[in-house]
Tab-separated table of C-alpha atoms in Angstrom:
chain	number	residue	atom	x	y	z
A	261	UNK	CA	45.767	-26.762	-30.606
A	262	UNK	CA	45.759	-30.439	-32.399
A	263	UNK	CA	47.828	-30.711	-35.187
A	264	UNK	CA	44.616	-31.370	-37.717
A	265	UNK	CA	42.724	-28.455	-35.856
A	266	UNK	CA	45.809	-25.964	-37.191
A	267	UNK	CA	46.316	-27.041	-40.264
A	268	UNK	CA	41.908	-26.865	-40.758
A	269	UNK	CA	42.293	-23.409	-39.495
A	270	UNK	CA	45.375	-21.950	-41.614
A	271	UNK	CA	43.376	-23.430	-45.020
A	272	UNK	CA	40.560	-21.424	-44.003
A	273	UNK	CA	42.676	-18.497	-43.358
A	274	UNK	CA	44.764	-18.945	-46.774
A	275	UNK	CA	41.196	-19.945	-48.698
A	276	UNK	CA	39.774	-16.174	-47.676
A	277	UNK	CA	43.178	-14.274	-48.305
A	278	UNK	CA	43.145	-16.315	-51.766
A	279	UNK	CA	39.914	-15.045	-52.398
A	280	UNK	CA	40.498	-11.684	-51.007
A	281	UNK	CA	43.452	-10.918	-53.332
A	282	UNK	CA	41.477	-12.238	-56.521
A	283	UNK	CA	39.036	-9.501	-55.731
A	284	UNK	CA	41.872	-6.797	-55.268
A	285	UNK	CA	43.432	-7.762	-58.226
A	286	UNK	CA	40.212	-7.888	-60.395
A	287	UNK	CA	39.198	-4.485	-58.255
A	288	UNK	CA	42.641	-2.692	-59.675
A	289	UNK	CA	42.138	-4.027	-63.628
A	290	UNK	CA	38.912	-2.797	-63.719
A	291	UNK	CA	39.911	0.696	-61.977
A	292	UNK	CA	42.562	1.274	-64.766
A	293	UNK	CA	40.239	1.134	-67.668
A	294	UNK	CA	37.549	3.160	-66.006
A	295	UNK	CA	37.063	6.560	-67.621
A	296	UNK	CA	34.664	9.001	-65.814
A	297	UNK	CA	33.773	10.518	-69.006
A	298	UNK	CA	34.923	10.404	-72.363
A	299	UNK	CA	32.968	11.020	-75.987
A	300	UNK	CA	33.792	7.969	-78.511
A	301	UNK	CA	32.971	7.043	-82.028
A	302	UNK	CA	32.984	3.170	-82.914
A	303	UNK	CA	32.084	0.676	-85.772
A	304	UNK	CA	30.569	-2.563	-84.607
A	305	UNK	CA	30.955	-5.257	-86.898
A	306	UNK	CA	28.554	-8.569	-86.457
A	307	UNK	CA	29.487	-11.720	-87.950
A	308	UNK	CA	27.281	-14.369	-88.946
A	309	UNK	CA	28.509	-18.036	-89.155
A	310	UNK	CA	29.330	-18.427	-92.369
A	311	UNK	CA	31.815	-15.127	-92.418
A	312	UNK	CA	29.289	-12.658	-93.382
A	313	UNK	CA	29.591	-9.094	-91.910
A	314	UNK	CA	27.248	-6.163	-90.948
A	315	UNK	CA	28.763	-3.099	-89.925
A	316	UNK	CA	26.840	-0.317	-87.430
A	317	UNK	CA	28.052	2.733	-86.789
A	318	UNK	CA	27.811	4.635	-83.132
A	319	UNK	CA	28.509	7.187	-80.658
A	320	UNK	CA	29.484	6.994	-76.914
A	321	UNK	CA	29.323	9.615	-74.409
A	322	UNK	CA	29.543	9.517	-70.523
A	323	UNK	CA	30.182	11.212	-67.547
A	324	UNK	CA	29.977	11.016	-64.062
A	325	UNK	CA	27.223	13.112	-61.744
A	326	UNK	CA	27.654	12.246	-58.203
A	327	UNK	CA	27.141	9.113	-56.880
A	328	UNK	CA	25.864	7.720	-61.002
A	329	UNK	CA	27.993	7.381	-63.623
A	330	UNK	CA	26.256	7.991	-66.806
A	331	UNK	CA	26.690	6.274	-70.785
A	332	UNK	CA	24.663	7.628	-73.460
A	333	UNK	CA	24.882	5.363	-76.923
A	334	UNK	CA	23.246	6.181	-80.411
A	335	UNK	CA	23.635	4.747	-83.024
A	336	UNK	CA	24.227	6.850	-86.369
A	337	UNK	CA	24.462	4.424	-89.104
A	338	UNK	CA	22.779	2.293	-90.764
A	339	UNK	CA	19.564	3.532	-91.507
A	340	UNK	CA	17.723	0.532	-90.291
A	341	UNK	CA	19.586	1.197	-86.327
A	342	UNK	CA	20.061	4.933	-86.646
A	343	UNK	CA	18.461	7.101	-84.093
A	344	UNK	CA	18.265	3.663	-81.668
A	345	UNK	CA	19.876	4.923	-78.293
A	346	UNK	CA	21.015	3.000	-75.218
A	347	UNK	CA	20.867	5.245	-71.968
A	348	UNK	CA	22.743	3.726	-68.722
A	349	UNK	CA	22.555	5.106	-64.887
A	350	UNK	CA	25.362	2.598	-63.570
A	351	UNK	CA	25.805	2.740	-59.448
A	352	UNK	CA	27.971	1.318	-56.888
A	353	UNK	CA	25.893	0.493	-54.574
A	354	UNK	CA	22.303	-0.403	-56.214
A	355	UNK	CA	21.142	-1.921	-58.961
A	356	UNK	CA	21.997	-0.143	-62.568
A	357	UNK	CA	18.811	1.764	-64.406
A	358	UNK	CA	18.648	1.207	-68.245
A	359	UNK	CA	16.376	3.003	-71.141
A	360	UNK	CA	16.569	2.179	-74.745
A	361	UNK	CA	14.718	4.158	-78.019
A	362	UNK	CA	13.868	2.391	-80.752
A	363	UNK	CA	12.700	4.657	-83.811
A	364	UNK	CA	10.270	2.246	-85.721
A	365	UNK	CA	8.392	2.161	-81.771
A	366	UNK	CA	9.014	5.779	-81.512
A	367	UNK	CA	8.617	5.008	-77.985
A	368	UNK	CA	11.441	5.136	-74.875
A	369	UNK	CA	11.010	1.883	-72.769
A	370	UNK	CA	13.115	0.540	-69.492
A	371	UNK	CA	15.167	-2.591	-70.191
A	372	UNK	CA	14.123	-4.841	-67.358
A	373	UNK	CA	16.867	-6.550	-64.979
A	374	UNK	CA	16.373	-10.181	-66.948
A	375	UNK	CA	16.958	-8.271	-70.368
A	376	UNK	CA	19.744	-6.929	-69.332
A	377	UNK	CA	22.329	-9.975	-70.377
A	378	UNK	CA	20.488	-10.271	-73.407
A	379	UNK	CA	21.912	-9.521	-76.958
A	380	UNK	CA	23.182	-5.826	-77.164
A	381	UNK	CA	21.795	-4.742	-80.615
A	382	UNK	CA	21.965	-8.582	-82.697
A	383	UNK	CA	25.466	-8.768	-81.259
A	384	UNK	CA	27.529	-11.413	-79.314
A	385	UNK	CA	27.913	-8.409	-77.006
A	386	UNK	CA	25.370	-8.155	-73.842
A	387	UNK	CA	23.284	-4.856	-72.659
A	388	UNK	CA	25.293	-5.708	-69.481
A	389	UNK	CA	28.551	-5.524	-71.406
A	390	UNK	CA	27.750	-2.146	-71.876
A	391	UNK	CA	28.276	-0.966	-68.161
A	392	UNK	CA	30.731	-1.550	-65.587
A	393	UNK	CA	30.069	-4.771	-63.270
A	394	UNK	CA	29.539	-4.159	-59.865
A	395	UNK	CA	32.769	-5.416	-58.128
A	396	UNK	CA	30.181	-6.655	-54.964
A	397	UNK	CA	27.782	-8.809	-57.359
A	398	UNK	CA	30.780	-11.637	-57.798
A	399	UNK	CA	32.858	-13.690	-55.529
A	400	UNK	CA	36.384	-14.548	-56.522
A	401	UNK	CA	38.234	-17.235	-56.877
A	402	UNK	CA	42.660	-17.359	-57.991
A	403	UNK	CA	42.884	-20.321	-60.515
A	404	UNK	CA	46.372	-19.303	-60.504
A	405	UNK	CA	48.334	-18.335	-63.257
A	406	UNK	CA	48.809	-19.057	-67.087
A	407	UNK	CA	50.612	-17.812	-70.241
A	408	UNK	CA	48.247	-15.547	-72.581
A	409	UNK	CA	50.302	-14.667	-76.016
A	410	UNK	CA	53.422	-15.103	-74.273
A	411	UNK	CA	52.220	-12.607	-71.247
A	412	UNK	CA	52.302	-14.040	-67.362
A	413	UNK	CA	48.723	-13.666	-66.522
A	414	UNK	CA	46.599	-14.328	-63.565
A	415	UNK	CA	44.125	-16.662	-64.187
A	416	UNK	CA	40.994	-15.659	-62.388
A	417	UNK	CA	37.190	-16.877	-61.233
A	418	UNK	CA	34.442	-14.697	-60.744
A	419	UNK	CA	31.110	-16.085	-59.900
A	420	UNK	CA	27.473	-14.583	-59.406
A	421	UNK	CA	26.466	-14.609	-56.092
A	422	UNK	CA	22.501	-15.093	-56.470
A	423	UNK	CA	20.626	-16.326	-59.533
A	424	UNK	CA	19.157	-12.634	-59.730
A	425	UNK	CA	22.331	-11.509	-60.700
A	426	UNK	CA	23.431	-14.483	-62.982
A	427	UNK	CA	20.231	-13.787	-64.890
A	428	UNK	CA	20.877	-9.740	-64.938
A	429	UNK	CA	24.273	-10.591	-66.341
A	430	UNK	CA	23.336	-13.633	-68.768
A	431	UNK	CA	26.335	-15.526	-67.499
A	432	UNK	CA	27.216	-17.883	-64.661
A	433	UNK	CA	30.450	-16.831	-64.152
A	434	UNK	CA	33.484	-15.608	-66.012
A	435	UNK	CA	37.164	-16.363	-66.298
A	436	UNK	CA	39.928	-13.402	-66.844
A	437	UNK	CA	43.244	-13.356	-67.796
A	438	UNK	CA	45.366	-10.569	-66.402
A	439	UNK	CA	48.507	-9.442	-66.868
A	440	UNK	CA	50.428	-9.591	-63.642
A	441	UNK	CA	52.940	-6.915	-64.017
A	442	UNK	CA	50.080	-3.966	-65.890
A	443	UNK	CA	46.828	-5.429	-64.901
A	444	UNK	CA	45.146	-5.339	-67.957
A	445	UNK	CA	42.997	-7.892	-69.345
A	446	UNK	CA	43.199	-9.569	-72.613
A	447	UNK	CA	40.724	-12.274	-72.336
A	448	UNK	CA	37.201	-13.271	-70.342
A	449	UNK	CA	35.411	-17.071	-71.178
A	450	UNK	CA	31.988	-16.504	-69.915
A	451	UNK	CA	30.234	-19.598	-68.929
A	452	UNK	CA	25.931	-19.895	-68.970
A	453	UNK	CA	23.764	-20.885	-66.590
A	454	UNK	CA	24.566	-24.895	-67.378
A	455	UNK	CA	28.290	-23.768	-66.636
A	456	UNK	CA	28.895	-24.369	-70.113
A	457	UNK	CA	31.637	-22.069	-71.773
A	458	UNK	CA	29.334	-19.526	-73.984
A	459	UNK	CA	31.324	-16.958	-75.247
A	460	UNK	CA	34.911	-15.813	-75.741
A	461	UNK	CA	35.887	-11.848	-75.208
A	462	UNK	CA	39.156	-10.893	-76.785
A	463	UNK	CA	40.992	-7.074	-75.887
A	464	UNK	CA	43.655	-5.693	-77.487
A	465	UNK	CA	45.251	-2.442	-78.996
A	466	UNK	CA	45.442	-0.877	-75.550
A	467	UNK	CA	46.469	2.861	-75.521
A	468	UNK	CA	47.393	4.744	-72.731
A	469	UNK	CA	45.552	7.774	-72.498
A	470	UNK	CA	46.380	10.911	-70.799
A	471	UNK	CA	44.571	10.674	-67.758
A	472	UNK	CA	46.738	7.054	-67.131
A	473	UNK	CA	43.981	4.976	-67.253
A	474	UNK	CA	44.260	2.666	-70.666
A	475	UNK	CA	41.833	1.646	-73.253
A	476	UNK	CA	41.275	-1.305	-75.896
A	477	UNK	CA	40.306	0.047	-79.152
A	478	UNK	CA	39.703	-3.515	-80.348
A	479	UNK	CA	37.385	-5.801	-78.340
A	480	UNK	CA	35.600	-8.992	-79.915
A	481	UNK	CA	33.577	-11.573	-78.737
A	482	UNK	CA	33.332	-15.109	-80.196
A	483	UNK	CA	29.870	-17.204	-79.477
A	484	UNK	CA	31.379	-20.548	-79.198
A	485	UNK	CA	27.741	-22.039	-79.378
A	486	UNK	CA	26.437	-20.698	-82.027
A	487	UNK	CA	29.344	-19.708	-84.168
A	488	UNK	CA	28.699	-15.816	-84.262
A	489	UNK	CA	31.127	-13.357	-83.655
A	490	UNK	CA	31.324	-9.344	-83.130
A	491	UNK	CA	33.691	-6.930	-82.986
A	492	UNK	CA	33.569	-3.506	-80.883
A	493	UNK	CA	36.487	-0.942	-83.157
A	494	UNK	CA	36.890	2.237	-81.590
A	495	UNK	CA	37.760	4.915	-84.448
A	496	UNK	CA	38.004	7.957	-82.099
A	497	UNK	CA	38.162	9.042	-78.150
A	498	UNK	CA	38.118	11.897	-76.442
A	499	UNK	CA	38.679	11.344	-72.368
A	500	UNK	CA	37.602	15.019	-71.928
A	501	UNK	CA	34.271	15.227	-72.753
A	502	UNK	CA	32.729	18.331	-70.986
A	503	UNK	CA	28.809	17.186	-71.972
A	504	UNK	CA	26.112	18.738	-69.491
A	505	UNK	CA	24.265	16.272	-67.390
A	506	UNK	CA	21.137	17.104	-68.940
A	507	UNK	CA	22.409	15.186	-72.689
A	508	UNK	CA	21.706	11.725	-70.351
A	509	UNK	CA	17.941	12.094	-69.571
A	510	UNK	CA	15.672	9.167	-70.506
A	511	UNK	CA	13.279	12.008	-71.919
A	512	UNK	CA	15.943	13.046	-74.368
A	513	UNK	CA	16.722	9.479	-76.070
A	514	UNK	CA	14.381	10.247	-78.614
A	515	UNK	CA	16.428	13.525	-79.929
């Protein structure tokens, strides 16, 4: 084999191992904040540019049923949102199915796929925020690695595959920094479809819960283009929810 012809072939071969461990490691992070079910009470705070708040009240409750894993949210307070639910069927291997109630409609309706990386109740937060990505919908890319408040973090790329799914997520791609020795994340840049940096997620106040999975019970996310911001405080979880399959039916949202 010529020289040039070997060292061609090794970059190929160290280009898709490169790749193939930024997908394991992105693969194990999101495994070890995955909860199969769990019943959680939250306050959602949205800031407006100029510092002023609105706070929401809301519920969380999921569970898995076979092949679907299932997340029910309502909101409870205030009275303008309360009784507006969020209903999620989130697969592997297929596209996610999403319902949403809003009272003053009185009326359940499907959130189609290009709706779904829209704003998640007047929030920096997406519809798609609110289920887990599908690990096959990206392809990743190791940056390498970088300090994050003083923690060794991987740095690392994960792009859209097909403009379908870019416009399902409302993002491009994203950027995550993980820590290399737990694997949890404490930030994600999310770029838009110009490749232009959009918005800024921040996670902290991890617990470890009894299961061994972890969770953040403070997540925020910073619109760096139009100066909003909105914060996701979780004021109580329970990782043993023993809810029937029957509390996550699309028929039901309006109860």
């Amino acid at each position: 084999m010529k020289p040039t012809t070997f060292i061609l072939a090794f970059l190929i071969v160290s280009k898709s191992l490169f790749s193939q461990t930024a997908e394991v490691i992105s693969r194990k992070s999101t495994d070890l904040i995955s909860l199969s079910s769990m019943e959680m009470s939250s306050t959602l705070k949205i800031y407006d540019p100029k510092g002023n708040v609105r706070e929401r009240q809301l519920t969380t409750n999921s569970g898995k049923f076979g092949d679907v894993a299932k997340v029910l949210v309502k909101f409870t307070a205030p009275a303008d949102v309360k009784g507006t639910a969020l209903l999620i069927y989130d697969y592997d291997d297929k596209a996610d199915n999403m319902w949403i109630y809003m009272p003053a409609l009185r009326k359940v309706r499907r959130v189609v796929s290009n709706e779904r990386g829209k704003s998640f109740m007047g929030s920096e937060f997406s519809n798609a925020d609110m289920s887990k990505p599908s690990a096959s919908d990206f392809n990743y890319v190791l940056l390498g690695t970088e300090k994050f408040n003083n923690i060794d973090c991987w740095k690392l790329e994960s792009t859209c595959k097909t403009k379908d799914i870019q416009s399902e997520q409302g993002f491009s791609k994203k950027i995550s920094w993980i820590d290399k020795s737990s694997y949890l994340c404490y930030k994600i840049e999310f770029y838009d479809n110009a490749s232009k940096l959009q918005r800024i997620e921040l996670l902290s106040k991890y617990k470890k819960l009894g299961n061994g999975k972890y969770f953040a019970y403070l997540m925020s996310m910073e619109n760096v283009q139009n100066k909003r911001k909105s914060e996701i405080i979780t004021n109580s979880l329970n990782t043993e929810s023993k809810l029937s399959e029957s509390v996550f039916s699309p028929a039901l949202l309006d109860k």
